[in-house]
Structures are given as structure tokens and as C-alpha cells.
PDB file of C-alpha atoms in Angstrom:
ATOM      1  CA  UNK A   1      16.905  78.502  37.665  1.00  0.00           C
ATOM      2  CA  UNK A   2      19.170  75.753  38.948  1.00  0.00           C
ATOM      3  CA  UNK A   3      17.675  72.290  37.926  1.00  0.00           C
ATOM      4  CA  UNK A   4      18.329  68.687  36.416  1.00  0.00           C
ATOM      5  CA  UNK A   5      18.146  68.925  32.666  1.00  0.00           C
ATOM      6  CA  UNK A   6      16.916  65.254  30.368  1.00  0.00           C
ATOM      7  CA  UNK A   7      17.048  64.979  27.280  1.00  0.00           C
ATOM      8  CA  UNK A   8      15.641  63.786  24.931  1.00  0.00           C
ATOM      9  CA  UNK A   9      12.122  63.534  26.365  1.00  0.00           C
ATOM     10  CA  UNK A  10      10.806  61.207  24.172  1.00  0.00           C
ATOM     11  CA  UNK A  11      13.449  58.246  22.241  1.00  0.00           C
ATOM     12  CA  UNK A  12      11.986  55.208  19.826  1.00  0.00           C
ATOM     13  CA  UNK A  13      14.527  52.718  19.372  1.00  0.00           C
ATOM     14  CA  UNK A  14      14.677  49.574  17.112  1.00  0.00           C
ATOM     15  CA  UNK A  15      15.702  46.257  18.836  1.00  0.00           C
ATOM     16  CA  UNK A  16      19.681  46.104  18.757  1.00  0.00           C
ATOM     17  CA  UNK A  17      20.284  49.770  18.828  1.00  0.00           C
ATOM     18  CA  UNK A  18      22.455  51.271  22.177  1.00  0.00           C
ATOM     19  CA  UNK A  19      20.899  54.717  22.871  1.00  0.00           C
ATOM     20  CA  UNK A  20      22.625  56.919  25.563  1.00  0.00           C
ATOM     21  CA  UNK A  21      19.679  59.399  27.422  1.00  0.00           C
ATOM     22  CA  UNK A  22      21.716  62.377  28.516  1.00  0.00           C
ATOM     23  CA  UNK A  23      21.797  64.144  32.252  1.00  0.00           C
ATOM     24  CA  UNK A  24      23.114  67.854  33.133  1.00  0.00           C
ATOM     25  CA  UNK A  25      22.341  69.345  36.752  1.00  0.00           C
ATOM     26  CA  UNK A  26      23.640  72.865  37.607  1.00  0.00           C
ATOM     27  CA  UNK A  27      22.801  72.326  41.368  1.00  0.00           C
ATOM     28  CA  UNK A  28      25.878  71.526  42.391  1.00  0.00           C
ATOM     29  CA  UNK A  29      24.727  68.623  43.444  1.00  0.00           C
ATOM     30  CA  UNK A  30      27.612  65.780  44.691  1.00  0.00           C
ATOM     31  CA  UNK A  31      25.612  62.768  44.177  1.00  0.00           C
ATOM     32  CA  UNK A  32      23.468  61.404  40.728  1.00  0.00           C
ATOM     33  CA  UNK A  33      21.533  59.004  39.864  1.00  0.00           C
ATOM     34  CA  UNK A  34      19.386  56.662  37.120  1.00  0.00           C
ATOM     35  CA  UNK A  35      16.322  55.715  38.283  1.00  0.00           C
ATOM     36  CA  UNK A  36      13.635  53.366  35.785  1.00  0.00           C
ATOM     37  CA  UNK A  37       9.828  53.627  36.548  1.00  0.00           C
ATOM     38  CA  UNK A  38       7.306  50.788  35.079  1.00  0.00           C
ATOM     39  CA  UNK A  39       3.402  51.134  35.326  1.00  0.00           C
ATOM     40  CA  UNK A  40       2.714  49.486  38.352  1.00  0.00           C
ATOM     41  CA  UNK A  41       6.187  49.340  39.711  1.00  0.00           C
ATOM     42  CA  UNK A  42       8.567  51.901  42.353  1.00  0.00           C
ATOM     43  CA  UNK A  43      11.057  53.503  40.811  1.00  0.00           C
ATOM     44  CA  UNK A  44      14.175  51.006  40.405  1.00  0.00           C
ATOM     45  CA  UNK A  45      18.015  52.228  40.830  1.00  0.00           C
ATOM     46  CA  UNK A  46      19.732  51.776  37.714  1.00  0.00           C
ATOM     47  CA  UNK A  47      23.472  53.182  38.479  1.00  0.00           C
ATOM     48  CA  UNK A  48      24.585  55.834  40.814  1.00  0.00           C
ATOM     49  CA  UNK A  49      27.205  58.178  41.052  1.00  0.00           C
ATOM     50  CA  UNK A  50      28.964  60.330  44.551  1.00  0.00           C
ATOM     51  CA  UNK A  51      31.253  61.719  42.956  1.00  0.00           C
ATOM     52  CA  UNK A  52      33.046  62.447  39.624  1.00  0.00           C
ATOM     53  CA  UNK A  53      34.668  59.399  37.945  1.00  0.00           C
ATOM     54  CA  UNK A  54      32.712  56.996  40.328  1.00  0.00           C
ATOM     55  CA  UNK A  55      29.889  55.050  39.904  1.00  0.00           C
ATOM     56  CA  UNK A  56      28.322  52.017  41.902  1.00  0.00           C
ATOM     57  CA  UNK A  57      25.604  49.656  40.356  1.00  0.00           C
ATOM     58  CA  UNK A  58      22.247  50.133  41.751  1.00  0.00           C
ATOM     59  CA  UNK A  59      19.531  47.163  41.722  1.00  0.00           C
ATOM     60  CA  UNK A  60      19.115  46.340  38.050  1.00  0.00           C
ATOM     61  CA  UNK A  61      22.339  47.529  35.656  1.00  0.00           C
ATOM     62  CA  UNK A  62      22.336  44.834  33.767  1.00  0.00           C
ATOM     63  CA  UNK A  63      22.066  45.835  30.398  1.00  0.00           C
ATOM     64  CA  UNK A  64      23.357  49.648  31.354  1.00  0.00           C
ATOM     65  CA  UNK A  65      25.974  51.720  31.591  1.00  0.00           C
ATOM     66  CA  UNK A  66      26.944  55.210  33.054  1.00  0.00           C
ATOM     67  CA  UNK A  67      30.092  57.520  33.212  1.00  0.00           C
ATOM     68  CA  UNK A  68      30.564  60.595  35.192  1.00  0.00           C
ATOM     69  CA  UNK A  69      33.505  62.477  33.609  1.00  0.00           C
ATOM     70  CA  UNK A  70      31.836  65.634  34.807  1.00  0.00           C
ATOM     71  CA  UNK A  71      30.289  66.890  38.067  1.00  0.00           C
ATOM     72  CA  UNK A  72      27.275  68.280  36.392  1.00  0.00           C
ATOM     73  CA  UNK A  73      27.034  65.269  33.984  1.00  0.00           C
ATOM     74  CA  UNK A  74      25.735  61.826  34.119  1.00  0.00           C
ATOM     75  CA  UNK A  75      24.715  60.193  31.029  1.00  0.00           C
ATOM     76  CA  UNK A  76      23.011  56.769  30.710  1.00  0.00           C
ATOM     77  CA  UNK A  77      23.437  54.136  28.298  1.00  0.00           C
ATOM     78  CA  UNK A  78      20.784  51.751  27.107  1.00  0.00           C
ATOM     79  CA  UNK A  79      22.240  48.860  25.250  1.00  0.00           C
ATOM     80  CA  UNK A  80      20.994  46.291  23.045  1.00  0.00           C
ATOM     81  CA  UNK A  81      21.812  43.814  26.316  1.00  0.00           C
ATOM     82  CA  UNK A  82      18.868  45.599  27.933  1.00  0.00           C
ATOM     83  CA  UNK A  83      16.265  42.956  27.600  1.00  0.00           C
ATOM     84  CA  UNK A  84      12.954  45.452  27.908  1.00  0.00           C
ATOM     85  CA  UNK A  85      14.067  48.485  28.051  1.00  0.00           C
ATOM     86  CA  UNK A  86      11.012  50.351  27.419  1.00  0.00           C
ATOM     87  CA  UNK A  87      10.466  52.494  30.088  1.00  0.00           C
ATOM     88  CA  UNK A  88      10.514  56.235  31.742  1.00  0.00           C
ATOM     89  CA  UNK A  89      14.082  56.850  33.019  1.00  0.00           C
ATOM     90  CA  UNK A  90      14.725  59.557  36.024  1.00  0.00           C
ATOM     91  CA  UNK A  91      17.857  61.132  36.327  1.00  0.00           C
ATOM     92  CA  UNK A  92      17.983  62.825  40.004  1.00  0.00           C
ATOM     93  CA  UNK A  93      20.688  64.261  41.965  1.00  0.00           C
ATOM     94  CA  UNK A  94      21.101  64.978  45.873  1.00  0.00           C
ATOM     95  CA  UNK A  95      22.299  66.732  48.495  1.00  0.00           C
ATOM     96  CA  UNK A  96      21.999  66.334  52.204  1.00  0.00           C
ATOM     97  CA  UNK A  97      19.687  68.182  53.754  1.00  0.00           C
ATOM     98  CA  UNK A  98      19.591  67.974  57.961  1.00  0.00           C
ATOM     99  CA  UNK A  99      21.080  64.694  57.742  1.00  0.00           C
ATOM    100  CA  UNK A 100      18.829  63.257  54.874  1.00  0.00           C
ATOM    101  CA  UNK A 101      20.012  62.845  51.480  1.00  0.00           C
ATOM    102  CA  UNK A 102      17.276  64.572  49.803  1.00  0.00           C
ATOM    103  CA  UNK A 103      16.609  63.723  45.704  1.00  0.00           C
ATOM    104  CA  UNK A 104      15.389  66.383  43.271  1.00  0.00           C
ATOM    105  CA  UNK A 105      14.683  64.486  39.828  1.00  0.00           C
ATOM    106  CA  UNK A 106      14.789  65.404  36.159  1.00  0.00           C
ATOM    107  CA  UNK A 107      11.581  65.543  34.095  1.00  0.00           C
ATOM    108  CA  UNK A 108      12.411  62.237  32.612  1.00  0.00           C
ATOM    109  CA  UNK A 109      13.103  60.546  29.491  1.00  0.00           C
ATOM    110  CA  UNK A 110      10.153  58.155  28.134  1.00  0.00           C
ATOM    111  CA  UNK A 111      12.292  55.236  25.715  1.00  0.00           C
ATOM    112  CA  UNK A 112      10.040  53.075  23.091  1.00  0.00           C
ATOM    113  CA  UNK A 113      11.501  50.295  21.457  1.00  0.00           C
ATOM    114  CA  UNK A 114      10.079  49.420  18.487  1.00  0.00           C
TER     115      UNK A 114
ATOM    116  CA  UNK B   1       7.347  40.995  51.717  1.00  0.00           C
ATOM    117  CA  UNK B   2       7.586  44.266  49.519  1.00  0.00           C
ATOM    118  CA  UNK B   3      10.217  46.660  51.432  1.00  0.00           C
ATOM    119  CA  UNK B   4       7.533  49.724  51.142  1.00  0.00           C
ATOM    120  CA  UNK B   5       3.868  48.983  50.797  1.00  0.00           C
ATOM    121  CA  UNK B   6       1.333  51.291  50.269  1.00  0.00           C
ATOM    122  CA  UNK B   7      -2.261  51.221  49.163  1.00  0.00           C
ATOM    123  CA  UNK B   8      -2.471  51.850  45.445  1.00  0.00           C
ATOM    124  CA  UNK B   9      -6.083  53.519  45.486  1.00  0.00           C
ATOM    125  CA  UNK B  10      -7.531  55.629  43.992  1.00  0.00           C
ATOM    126  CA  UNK B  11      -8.600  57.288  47.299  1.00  0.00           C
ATOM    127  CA  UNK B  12     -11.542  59.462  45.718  1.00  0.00           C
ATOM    128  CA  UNK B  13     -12.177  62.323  48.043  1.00  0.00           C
ATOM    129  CA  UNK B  14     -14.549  65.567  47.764  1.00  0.00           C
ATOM    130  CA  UNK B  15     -13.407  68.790  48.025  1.00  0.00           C
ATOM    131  CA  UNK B  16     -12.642  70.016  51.437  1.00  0.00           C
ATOM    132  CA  UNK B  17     -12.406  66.561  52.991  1.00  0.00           C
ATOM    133  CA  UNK B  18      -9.323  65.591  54.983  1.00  0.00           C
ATOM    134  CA  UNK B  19      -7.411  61.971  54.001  1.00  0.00           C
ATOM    135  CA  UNK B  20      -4.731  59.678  54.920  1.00  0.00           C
ATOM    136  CA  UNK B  21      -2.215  58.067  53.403  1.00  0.00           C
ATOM    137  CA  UNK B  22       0.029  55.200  55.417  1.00  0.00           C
ATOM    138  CA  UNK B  23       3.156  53.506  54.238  1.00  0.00           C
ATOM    139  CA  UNK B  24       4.914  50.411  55.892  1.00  0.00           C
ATOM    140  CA  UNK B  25       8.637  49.371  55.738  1.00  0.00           C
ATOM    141  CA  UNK B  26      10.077  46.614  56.439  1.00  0.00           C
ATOM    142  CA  UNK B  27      14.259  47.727  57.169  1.00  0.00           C
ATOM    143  CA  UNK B  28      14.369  48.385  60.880  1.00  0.00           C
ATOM    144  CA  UNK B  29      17.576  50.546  60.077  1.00  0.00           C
ATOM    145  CA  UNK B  30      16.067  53.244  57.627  1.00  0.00           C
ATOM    146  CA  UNK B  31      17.036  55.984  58.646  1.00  0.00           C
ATOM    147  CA  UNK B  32      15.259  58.826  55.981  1.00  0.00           C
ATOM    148  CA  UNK B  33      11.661  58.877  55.059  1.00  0.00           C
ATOM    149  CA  UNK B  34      10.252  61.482  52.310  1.00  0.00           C
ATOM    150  CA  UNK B  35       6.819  61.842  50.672  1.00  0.00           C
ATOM    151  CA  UNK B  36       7.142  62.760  47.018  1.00  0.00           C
ATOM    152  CA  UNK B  37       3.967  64.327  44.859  1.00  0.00           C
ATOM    153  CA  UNK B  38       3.750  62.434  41.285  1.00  0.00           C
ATOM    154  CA  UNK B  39       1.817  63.776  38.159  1.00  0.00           C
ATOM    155  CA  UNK B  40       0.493  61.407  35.662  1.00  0.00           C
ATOM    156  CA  UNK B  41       3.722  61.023  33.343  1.00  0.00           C
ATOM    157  CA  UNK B  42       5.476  63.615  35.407  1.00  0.00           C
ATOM    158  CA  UNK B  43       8.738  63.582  37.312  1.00  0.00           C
ATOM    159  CA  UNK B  44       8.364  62.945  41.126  1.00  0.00           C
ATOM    160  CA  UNK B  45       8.732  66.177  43.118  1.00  0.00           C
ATOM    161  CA  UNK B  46       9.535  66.076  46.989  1.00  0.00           C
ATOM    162  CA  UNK B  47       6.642  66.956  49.222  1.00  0.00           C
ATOM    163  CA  UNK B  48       8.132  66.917  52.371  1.00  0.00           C
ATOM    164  CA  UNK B  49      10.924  64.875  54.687  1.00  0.00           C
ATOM    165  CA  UNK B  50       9.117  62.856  57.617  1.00  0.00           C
ATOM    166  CA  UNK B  51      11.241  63.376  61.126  1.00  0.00           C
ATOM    167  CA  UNK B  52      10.489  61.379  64.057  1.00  0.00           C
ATOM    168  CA  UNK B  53       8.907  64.301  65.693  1.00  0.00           C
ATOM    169  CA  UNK B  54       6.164  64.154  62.964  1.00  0.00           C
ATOM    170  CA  UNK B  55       6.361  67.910  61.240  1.00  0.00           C
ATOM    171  CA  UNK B  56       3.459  69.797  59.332  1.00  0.00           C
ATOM    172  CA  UNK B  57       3.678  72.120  56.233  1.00  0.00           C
ATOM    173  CA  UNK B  58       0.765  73.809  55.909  1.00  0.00           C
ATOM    174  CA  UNK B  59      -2.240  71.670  55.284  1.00  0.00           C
ATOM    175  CA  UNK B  60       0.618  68.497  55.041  1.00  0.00           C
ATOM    176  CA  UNK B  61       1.546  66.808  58.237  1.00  0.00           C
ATOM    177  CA  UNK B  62       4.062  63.539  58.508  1.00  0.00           C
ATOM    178  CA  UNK B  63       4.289  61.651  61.198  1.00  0.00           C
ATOM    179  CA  UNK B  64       6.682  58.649  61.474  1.00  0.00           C
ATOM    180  CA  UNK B  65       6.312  55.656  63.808  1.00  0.00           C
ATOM    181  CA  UNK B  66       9.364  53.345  64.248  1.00  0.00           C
ATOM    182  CA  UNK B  67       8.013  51.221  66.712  1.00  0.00           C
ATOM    183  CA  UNK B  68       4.898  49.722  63.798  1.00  0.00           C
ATOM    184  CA  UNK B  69       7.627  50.960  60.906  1.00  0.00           C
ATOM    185  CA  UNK B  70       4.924  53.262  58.875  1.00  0.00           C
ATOM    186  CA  UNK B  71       4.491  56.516  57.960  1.00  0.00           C
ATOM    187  CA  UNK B  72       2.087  58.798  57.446  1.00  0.00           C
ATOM    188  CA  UNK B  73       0.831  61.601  54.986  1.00  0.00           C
ATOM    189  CA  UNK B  74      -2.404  63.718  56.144  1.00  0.00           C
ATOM    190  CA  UNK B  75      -3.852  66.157  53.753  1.00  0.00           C
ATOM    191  CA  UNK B  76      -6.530  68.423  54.989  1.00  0.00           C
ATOM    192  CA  UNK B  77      -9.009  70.882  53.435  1.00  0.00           C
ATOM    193  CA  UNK B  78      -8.104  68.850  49.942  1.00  0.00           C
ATOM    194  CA  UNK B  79      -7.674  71.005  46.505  1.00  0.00           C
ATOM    195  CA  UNK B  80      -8.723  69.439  42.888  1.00  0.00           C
ATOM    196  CA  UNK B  81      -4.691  70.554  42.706  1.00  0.00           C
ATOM    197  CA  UNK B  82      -3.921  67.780  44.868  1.00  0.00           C
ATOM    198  CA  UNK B  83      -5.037  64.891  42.319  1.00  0.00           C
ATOM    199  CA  UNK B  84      -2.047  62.899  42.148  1.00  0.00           C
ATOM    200  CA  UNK B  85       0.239  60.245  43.146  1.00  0.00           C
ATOM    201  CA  UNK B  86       1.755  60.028  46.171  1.00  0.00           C
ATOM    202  CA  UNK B  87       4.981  58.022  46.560  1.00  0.00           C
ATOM    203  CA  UNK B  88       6.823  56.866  50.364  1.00  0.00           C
ATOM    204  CA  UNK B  89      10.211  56.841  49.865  1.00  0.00           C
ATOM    205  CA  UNK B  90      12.594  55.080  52.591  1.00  0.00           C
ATOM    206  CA  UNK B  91      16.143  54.692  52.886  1.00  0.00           C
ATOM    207  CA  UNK B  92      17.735  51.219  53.134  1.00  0.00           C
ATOM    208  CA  UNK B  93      19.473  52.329  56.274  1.00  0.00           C
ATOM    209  CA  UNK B  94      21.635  55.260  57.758  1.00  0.00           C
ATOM    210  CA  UNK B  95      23.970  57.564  55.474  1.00  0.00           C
ATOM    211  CA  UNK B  96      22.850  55.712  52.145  1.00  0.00           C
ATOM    212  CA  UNK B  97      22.522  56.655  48.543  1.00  0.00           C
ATOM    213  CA  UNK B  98      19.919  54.003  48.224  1.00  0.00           C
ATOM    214  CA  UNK B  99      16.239  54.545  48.389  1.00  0.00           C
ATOM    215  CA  UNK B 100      13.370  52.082  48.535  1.00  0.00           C
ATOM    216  CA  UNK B 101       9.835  53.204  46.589  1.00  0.00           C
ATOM    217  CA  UNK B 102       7.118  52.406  47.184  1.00  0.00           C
ATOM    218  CA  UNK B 103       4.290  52.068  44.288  1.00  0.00           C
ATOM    219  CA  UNK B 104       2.341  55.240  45.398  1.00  0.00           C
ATOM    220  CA  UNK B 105      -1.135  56.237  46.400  1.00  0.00           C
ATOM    221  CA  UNK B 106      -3.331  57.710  43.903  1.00  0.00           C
ATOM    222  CA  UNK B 107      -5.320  60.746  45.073  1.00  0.00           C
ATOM    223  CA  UNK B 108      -8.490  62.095  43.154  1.00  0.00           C
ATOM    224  CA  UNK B 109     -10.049  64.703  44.719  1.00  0.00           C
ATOM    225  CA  UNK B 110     -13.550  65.532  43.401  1.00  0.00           C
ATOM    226  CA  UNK B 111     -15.287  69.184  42.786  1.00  0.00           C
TER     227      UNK B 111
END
């Protein structure tokens, strides 16, 4: 089954510590992307990605960072410059469906920090 | 002004009942409008695209109004399976990567 692989699912970290949540898609997908969801909040665009070795900052990447070496990978960075960083992170990717650039999303990665 | 309002519920429905969900935006040049489905702790899974026909998918129909910039999400003959959240997503104009979300609408339907 083609999908959006995240891993790990669950991540503690201590204060200080980077932590890098990995992303692997076999959809063939073009585009990716890091999205951040708080309780009571939309989702928020971290970084995104249209194609291999590019990336474009989305709404709040301060405190992250991405590469995309690889079609089917884009990994996300969490570092210590990351003020709260508690939070469920989405990996999606896209493709453009009858002129709509349609997301399909991983099954997330929830980060503690302790 | 928040770019994509909806009403956060909980819209608590029976069984069997039909309900509504609306969704305002305020970027006169979006261009792509989706309804995703969210679990509790779950990823968000698409539910359908909204065109400015309005289209149906079985007991889903979307409509889209650009004129009052809101869209719609009507759910008839409701399931317990359709508990959830639902999400209006909205794109900050035409041929973007970017996406505006709203906070969702939170669906319990009651046996």
C-alpha cells in the first residue's frame, strides 16, 4: 500500500536536545510538507518542500529545519531553538488532483519535552 | 480576523439526523477548498474537494459560495462512525503549496 510513513510515533525530549522526526512517502508524490497541530489551534506550516533539494519556509520555522536529499524523504528537525516544541507534527505530501493540490498526511509524530 | 473560521462545537446529533457544517474565508483569491475528517489524536484524512458547482459523495455534499466566501459540509442520515472532527481547509490563492486550517468542527453523533 502506497502511503506516508512517521516515525517515531511517540518522542520525549529533555530541554536542549535537537531531535530529527523522520518522513518516507512511496506515493510518488512531488511536493512535502511539515505541518504542527496544537489543541485548539489549525494545523501550522512548518517547512515545505516541491521538489528534491528545495525547501521554502512555511509560517513558523523558526526553531526548525528540513532537508530533502531524497524524493521520498523529508525529515524534520526540532532544535533546542524551538521555544515549545511540544506538539503533534504531520508530515503530508501532494499531488494535483483536477487542478487542486490535494494533501494526504502521515499518521503523525506526538513530541514531549520534558 | 482568523483566515478560516468555523464553529468549534460539539454539534451533538442523533442518529439518522442530517447536519451542517459552514466555514468562512477571508482570501478572495483561494482558489482550492477541501473538507478533511479528523480522529481524536489521528492524522487528518481528506473527505472530499469542494468545486464551485457544489458536488455530493454519497451521503456528503459540498457546496462552495464565493460571492459570501464559505463553504459548506452536509452530512445526512448520520452514523455513530461519523463522530469526529471536521477541518475546512483553503488555499491562500491559485496554484499554491500553502493551505489555511481552520480549527475544525467537532461532530458527536448519538445512538
Amino acid at each position: 500500500d502506497g502511503g506516508i510513513t512517521q516515525s517515531p510515533k511517540y518522542l520525549f525530549r529533555k530541554e536542549g536536545q535537537n531531535v530529527t522526526l523522520s518522513c518516507e512517502q512511496n506515493l510518488n508524490h512531488d511536493a512535502m510538507y511539515w505541518y504542527r497541530q496544537d489543541p485548539g489551534q489549525g494545523l501550522r506550516l512548518i517547512y515545505y518542500s516541491q521538489i528534491v533539494n528545495d525547501f521554502q519556509k512555511g509560517d513558523i520555522a523558526e526553531g526548525y529545519s528540513v532537508s530533502r536529499e531524497k524524493k521520498e524523504s523529508f525529515p524534520l528537525t526540532v532544535t533546542s531553538a524551538q521555544k515549545n516544541p511540544t506538539a503533534f507534527y504531520l508530515c503530508a505530501s501532494s499531488i494535483w488532483v483536477s487542478g487542486a493540490n490535494v494533501l494526504t498526511f502521515g499518521a503523525g509524530s506526538r513530541l514531549t519535552v520534558l | 480576523r482568523k483566515e478560516v473560521e468555523q464553529d468549534p462545537g460539539p454539534f451533538n446529533v442523533p442518529e439518522g439526523a442530517t447536519v451542517a457544517f459552514n466555514c468562512t474565508y477571508s482570501n478572495s483569491a483561494s482558489q482550492s477548498f477541501f473538507w478533511y475528517r479528523q480522529d481524536c489524536r489521528k492524522e487528518p484524512k481528506l473527505l472530499m474537494s469542494v468545486y464551485s458547482s457544489g458536488n455530493e459523495d454519497g451521503r456528503f455534499t459540498a457546496q462552495l459560495n464565493r460571492a459570501s466566501q464559505y463553504i459548506s459540509l452536509l452530512i445526512r442520515d448520520s452514523k455513530l462512525s461519523d463522530s469526529a472532527t471536521y477541518l475546512c481547509v483553503v488555499s491562500e490563492g491559485a496554484g499554491t503549496y500553502k493551505y489555511i486550517f481552520g480549527t475544525g468542527t467537532r461532530l458527536k453523533v448519538l445512538a
